[in-house]
Short mmCIF file of N, CA and C in Angstrom, two decimals:
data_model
loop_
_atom_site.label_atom_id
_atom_site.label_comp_id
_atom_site.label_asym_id
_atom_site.label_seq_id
_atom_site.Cartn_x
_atom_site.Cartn_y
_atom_site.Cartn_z
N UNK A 13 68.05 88.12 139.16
CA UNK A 13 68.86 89.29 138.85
C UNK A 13 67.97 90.50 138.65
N UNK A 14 68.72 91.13 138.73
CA UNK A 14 67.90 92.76 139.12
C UNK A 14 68.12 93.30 137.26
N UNK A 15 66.77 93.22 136.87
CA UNK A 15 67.10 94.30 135.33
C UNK A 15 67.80 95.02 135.21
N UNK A 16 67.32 96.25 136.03
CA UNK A 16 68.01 97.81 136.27
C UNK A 16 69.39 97.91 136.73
N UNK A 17 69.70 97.30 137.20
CA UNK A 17 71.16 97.42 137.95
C UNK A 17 72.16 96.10 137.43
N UNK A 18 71.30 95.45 137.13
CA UNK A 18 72.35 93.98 136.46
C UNK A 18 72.72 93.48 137.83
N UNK A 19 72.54 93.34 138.78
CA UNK A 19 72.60 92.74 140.10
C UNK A 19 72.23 91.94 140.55
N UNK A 20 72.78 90.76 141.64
CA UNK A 20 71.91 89.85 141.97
C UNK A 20 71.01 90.71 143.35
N UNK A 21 69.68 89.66 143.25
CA UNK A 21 68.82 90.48 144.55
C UNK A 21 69.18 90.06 145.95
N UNK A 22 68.48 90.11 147.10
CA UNK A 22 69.26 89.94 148.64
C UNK A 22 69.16 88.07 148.70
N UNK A 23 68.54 87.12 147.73
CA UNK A 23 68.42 85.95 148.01
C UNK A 23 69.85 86.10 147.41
N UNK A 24 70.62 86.55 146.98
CA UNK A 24 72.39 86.02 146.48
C UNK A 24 73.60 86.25 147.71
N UNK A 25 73.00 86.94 148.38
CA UNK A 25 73.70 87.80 148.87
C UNK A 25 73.84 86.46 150.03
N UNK A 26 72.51 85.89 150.35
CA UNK A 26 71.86 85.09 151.70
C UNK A 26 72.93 83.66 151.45
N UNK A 27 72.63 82.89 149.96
CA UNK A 27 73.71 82.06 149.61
C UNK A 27 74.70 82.03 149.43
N UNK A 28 75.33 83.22 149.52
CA UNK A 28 77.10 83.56 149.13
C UNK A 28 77.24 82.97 150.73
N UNK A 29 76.73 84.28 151.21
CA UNK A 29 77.18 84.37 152.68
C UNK A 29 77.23 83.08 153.50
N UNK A 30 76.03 82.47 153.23
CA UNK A 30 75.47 81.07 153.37
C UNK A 30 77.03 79.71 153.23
N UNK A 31 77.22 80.41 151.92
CA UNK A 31 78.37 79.47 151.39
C UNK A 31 79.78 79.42 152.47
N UNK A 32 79.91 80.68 152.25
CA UNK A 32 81.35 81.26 152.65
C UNK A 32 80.83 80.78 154.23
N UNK A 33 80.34 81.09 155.24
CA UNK A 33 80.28 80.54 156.16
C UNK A 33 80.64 79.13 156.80
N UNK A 34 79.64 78.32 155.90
CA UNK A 34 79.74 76.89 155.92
C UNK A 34 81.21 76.80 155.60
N UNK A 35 81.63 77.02 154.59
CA UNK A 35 83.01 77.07 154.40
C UNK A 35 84.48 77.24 155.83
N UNK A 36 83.45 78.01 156.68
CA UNK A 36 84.80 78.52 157.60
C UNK A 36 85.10 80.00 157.45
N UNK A 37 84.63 80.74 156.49
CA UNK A 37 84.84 82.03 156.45
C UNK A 37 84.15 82.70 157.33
N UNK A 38 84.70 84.13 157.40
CA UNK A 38 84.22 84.88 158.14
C UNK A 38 84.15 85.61 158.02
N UNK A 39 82.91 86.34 157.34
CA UNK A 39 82.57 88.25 156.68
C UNK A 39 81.85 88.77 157.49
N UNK A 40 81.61 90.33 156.39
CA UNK A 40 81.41 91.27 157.02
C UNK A 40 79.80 91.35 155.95
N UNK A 41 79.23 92.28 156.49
CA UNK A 41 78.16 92.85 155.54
C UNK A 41 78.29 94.15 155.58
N UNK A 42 78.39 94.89 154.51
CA UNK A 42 78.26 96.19 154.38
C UNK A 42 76.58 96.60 154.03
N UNK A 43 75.61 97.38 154.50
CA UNK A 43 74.41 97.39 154.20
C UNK A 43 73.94 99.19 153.81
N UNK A 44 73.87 99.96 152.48
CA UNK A 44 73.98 101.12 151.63
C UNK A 44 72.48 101.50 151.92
N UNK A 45 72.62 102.56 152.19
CA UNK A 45 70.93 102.82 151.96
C UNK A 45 70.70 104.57 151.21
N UNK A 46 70.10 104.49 150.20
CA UNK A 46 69.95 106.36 149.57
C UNK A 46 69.32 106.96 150.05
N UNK A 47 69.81 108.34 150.80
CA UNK A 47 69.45 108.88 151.46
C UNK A 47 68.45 109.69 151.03
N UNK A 48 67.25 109.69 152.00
CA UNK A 48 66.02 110.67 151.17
C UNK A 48 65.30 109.45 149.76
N UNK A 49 65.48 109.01 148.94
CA UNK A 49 65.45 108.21 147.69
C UNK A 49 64.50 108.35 147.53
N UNK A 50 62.94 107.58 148.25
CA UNK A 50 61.96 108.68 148.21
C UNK A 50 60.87 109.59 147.36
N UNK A 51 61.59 110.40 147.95
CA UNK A 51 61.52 112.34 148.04
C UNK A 51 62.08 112.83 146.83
N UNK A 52 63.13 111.63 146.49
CA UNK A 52 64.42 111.90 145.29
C UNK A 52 62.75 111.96 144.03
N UNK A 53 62.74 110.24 144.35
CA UNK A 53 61.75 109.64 142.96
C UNK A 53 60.53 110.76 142.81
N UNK A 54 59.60 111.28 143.73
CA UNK A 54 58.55 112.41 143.68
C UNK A 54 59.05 113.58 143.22
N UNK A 55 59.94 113.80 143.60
CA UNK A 55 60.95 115.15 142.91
C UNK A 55 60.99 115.12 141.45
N UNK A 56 61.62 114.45 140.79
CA UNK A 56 62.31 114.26 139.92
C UNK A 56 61.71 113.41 138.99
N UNK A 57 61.16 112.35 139.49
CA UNK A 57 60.75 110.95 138.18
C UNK A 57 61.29 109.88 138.46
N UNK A 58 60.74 108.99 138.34
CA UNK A 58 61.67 107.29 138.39
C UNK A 58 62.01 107.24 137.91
N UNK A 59 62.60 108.17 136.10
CA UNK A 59 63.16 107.96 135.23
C UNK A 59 64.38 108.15 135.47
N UNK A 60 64.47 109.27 136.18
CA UNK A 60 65.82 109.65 136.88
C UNK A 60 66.16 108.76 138.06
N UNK A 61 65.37 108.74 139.01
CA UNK A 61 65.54 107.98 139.98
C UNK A 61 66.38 106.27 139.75
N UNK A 62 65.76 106.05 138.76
CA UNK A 62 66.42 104.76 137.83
C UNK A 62 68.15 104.83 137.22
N UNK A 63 68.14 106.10 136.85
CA UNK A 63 69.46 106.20 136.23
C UNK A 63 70.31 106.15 137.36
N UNK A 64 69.46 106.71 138.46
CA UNK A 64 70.61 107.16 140.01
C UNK A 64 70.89 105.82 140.41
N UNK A 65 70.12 105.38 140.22
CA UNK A 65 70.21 103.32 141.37
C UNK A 65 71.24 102.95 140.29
N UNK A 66 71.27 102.82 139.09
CA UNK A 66 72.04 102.33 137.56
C UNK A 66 73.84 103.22 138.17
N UNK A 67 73.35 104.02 138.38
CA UNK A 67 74.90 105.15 138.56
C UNK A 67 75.64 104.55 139.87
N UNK A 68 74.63 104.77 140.93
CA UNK A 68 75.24 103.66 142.40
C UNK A 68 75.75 102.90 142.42
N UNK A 69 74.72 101.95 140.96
CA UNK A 69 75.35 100.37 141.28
C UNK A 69 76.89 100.34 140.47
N UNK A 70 76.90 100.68 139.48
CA UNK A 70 78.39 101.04 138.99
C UNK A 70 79.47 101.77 139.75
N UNK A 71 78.86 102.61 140.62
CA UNK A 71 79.99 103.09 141.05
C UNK A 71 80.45 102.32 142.36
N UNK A 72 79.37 101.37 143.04
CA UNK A 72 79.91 100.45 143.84
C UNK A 72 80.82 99.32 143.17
N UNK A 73 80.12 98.91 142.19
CA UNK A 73 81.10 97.78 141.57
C UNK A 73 82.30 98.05 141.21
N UNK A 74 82.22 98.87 140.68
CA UNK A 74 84.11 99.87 140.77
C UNK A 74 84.41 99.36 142.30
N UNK A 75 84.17 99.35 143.39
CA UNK A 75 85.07 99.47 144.88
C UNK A 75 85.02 98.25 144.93
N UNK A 76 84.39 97.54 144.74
CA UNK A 76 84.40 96.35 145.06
C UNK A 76 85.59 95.31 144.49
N UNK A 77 86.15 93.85 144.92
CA UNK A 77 86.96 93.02 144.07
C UNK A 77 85.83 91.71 144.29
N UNK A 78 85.47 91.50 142.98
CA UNK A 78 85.01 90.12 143.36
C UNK A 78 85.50 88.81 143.49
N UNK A 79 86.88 88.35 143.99
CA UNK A 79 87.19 87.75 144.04
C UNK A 79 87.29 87.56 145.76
N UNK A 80 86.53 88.41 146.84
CA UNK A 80 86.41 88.29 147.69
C UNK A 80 85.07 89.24 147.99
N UNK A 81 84.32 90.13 147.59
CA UNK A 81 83.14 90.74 147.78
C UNK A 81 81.79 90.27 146.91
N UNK A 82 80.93 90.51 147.07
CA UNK A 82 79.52 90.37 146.53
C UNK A 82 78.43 91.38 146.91
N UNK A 83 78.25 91.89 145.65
CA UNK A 83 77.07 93.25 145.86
C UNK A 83 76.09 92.69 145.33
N UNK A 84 75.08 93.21 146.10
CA UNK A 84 73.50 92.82 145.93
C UNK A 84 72.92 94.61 145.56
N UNK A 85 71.43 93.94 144.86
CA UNK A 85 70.78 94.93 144.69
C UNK A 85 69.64 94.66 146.32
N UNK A 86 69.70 95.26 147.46
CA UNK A 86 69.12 94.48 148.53
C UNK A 86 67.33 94.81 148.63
N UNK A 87 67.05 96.21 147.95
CA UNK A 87 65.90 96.46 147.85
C UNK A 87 65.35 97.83 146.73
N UNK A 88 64.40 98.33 146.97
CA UNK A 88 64.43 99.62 146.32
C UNK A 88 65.85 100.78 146.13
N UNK A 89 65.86 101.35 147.16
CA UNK A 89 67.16 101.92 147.25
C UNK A 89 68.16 101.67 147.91
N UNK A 90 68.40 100.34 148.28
CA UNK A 90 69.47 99.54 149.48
C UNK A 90 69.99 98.75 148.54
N UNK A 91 71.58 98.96 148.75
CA UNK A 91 72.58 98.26 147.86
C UNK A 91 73.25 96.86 149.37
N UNK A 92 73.85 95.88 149.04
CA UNK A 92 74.94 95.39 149.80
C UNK A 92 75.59 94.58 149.69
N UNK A 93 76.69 94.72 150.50
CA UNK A 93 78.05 93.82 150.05
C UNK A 93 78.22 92.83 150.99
N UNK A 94 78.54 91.72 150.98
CA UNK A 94 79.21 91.11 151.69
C UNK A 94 80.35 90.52 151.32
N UNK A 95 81.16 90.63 152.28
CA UNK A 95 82.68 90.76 151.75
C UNK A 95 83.55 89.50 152.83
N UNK A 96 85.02 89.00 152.45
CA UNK A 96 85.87 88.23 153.18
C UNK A 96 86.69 89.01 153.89
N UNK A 97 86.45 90.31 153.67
CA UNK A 97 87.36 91.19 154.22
C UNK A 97 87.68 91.18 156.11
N UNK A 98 88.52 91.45 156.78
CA UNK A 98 88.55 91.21 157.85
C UNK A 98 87.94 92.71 158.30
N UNK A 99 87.48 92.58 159.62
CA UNK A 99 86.98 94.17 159.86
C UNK A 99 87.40 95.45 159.78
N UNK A 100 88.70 95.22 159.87
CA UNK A 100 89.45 96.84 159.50
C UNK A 100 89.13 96.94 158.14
N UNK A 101 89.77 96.24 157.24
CA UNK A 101 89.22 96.41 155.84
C UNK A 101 87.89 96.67 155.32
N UNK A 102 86.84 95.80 156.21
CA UNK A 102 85.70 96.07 155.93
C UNK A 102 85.16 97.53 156.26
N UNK A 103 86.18 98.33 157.25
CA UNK A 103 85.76 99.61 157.77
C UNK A 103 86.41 100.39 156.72
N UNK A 104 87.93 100.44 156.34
CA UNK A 104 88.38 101.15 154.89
C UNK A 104 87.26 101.08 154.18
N UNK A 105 86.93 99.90 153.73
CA UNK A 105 85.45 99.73 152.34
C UNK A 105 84.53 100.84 152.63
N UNK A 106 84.00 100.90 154.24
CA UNK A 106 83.13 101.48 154.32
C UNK A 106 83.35 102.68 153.85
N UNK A 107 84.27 103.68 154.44
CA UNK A 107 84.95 104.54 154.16
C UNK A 107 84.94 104.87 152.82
N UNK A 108 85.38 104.17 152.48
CA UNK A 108 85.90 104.65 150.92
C UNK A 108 84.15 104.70 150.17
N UNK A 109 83.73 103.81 150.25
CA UNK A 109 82.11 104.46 149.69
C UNK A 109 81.47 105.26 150.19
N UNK A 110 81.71 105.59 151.77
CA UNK A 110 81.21 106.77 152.13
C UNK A 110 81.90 108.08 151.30
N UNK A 111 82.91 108.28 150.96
CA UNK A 111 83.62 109.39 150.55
C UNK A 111 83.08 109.50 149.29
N UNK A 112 82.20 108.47 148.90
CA UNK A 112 81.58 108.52 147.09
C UNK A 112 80.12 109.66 147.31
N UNK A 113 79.52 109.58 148.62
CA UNK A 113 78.56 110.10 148.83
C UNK A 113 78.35 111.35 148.19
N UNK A 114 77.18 111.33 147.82
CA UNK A 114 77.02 113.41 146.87
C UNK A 114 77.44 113.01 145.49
N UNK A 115 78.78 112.04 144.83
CA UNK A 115 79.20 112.29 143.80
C UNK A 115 78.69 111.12 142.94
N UNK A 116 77.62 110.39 142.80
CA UNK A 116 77.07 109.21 142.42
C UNK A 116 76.15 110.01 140.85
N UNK A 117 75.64 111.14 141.34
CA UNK A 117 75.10 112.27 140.31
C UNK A 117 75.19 112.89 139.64
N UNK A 118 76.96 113.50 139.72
CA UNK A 118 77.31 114.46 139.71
C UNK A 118 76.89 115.04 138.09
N UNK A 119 76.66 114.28 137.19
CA UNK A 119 76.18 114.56 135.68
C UNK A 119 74.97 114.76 135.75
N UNK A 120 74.41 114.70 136.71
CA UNK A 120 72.65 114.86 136.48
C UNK A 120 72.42 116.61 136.95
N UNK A 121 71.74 117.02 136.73
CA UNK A 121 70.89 118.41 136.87
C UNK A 121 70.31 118.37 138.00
N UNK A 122 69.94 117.61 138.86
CA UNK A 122 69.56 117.43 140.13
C UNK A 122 70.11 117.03 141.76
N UNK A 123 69.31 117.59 142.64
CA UNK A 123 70.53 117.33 143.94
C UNK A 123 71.07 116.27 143.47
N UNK A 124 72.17 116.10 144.23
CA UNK A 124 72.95 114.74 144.91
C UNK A 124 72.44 113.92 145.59
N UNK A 125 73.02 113.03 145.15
CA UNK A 125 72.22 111.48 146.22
C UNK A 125 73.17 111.21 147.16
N UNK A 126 72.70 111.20 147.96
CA UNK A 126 74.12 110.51 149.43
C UNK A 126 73.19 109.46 149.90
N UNK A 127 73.98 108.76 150.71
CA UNK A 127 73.78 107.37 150.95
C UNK A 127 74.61 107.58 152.54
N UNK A 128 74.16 106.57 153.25
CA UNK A 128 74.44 106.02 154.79
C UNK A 128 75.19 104.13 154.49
N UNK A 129 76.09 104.00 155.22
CA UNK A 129 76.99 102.94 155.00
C UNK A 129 76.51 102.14 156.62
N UNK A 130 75.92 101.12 156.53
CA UNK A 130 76.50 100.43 157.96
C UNK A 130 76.69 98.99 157.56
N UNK A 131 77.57 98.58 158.97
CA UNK A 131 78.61 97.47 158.87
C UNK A 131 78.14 96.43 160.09
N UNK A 132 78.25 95.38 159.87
CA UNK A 132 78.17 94.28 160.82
C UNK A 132 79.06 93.28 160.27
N UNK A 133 79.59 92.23 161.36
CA UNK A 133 80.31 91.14 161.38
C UNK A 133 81.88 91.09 161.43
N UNK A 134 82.58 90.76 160.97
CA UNK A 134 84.59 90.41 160.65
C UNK A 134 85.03 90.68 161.78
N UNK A 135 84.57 90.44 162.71
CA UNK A 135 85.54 90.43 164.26
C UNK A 135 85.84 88.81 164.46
N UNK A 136 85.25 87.99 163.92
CA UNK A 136 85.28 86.69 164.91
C UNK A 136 86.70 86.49 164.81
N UNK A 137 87.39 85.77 165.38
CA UNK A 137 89.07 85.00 165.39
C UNK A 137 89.01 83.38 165.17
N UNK A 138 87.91 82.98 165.89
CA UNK A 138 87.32 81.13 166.10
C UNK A 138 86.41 81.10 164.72
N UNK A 139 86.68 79.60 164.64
CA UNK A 139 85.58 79.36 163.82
C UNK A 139 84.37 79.44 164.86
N UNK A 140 82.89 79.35 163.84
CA UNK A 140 81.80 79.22 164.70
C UNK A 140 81.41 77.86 164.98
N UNK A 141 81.10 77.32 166.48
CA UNK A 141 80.61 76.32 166.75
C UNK A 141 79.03 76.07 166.94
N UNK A 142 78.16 75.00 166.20
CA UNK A 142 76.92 74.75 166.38
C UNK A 142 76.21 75.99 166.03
N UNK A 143 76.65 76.39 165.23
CA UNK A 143 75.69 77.73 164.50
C UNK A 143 74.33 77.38 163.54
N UNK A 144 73.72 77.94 163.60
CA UNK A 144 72.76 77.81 162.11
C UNK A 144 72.81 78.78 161.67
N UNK A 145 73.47 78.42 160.16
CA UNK A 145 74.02 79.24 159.22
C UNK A 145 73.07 80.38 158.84
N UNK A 146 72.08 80.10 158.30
CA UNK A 146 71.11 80.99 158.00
C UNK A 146 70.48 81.88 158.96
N UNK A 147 70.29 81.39 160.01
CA UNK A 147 70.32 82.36 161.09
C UNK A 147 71.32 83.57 161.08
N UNK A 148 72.30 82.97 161.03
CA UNK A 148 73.98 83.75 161.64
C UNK A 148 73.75 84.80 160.24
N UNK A 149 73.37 84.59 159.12
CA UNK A 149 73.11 85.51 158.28
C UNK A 149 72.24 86.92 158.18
N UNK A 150 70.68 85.89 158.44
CA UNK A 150 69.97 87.04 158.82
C UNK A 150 70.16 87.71 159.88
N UNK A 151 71.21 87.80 160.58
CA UNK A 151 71.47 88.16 161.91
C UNK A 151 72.29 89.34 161.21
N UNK A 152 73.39 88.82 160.65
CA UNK A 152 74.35 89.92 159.96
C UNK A 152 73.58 91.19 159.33
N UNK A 153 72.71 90.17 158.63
CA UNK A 153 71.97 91.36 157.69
C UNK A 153 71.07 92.57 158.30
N UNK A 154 70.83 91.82 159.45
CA UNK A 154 69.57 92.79 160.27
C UNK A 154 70.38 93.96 160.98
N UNK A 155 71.66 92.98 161.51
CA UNK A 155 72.70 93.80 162.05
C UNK A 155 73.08 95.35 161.55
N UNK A 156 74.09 94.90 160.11
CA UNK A 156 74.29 95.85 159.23
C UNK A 156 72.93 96.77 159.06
N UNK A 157 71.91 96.42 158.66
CA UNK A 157 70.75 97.44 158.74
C UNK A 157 70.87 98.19 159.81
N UNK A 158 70.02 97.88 160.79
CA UNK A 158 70.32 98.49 161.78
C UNK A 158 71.43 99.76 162.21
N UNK A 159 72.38 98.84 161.90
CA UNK A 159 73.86 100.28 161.94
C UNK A 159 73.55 101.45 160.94
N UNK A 160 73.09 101.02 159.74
CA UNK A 160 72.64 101.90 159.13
C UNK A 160 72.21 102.51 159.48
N UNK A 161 70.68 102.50 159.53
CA UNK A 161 69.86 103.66 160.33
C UNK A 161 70.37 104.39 161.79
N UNK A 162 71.09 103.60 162.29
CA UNK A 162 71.69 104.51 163.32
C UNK A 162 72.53 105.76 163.32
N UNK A 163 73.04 105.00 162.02
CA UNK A 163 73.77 106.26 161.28
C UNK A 163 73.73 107.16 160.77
N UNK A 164 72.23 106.78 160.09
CA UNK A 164 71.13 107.62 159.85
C UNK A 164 70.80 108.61 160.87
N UNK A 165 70.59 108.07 161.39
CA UNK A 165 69.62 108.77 162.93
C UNK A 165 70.38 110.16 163.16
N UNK A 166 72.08 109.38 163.53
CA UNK A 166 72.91 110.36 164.13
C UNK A 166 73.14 111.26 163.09
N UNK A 167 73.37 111.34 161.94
CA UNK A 167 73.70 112.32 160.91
C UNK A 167 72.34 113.42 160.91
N UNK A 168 71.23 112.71 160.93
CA UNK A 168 69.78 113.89 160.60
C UNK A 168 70.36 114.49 162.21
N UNK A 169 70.53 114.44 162.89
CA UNK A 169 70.42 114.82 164.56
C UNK A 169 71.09 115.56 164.71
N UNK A 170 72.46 115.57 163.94
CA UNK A 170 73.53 116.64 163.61
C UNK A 170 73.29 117.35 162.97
N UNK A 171 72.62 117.53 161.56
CA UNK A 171 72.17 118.80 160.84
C UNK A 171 71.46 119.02 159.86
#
């Protein structure tokens, strides 16, 4: 578990998913990343920088239901969920934490923190045949990354 955030780290995230799979389920990964974060911590202090990751992680756990999601603390400034949600839902989720972006701070004296949302997985319809589970995970996970930064990419490219 993560001190600072009260979170489990990305090995929880690997066995949920792990679980729910084996199971027959079929999620999504949502994968958060703070934008700049950084630039934030040299700016400002890790003292602050700390309260901001502490503020994130609460305000994700608010969106979340755990009776079908699981948030991880995934790294320094990378939050993620993996969820039972089917993909439209998993795209609302996205959504709806994207719209949190800028307001994670809003009590602090310093810019805003925004964050980039990307998504992999909740399309399948079949179960999976002859998979290796852990594979099919880190696959998700690399996935969702990935989208991230793409998202990344395209937003700095725009303005």
């Amino acid at each position: 578990w993560d001190p600072l955030t009260g979170l489990g780290w990305s090995d929880r995230i690997r066995e949920w998913a792990a679980e729910m799979l084996s199971k027959g389920e079929e999620i999504s990964i949502l994968f958060i990343d703070l934008d700049n974060f950084g630039a934030y911590n040299k700016t400002y202090g890790h003292t602050v920088g700390d309260r901001v990751l502490r503020r994130v992680s609460h305000l994700l756990r608010q969106m979340i239901d755990p009776e079908r999601d699981l948030l991880v603390r995934y790294g320094g400034d990378e939050f993620a969920i993996a969820t039972l949600r089917h993909r439209e839902e998993a795209e609302q989720l996205l959504l709806k934490i994207k719209e949190q972006s800028g307001i994670a701070s809003d009590d602090e004296p310093y810019r805003p923190i925004t964050f980039t949302v990307g998504l992999a997985g909740g399309r399948r319809s079949q179960g999976r045949q002859n998979v290796h589970i852990a594979s099919t995970v880190e696959d998700l996970l690399l996935t969702a990354s990935k989208d991230c930064l793409s998202r990344k990419r395209r937003l700095e490219e725009m303005g």
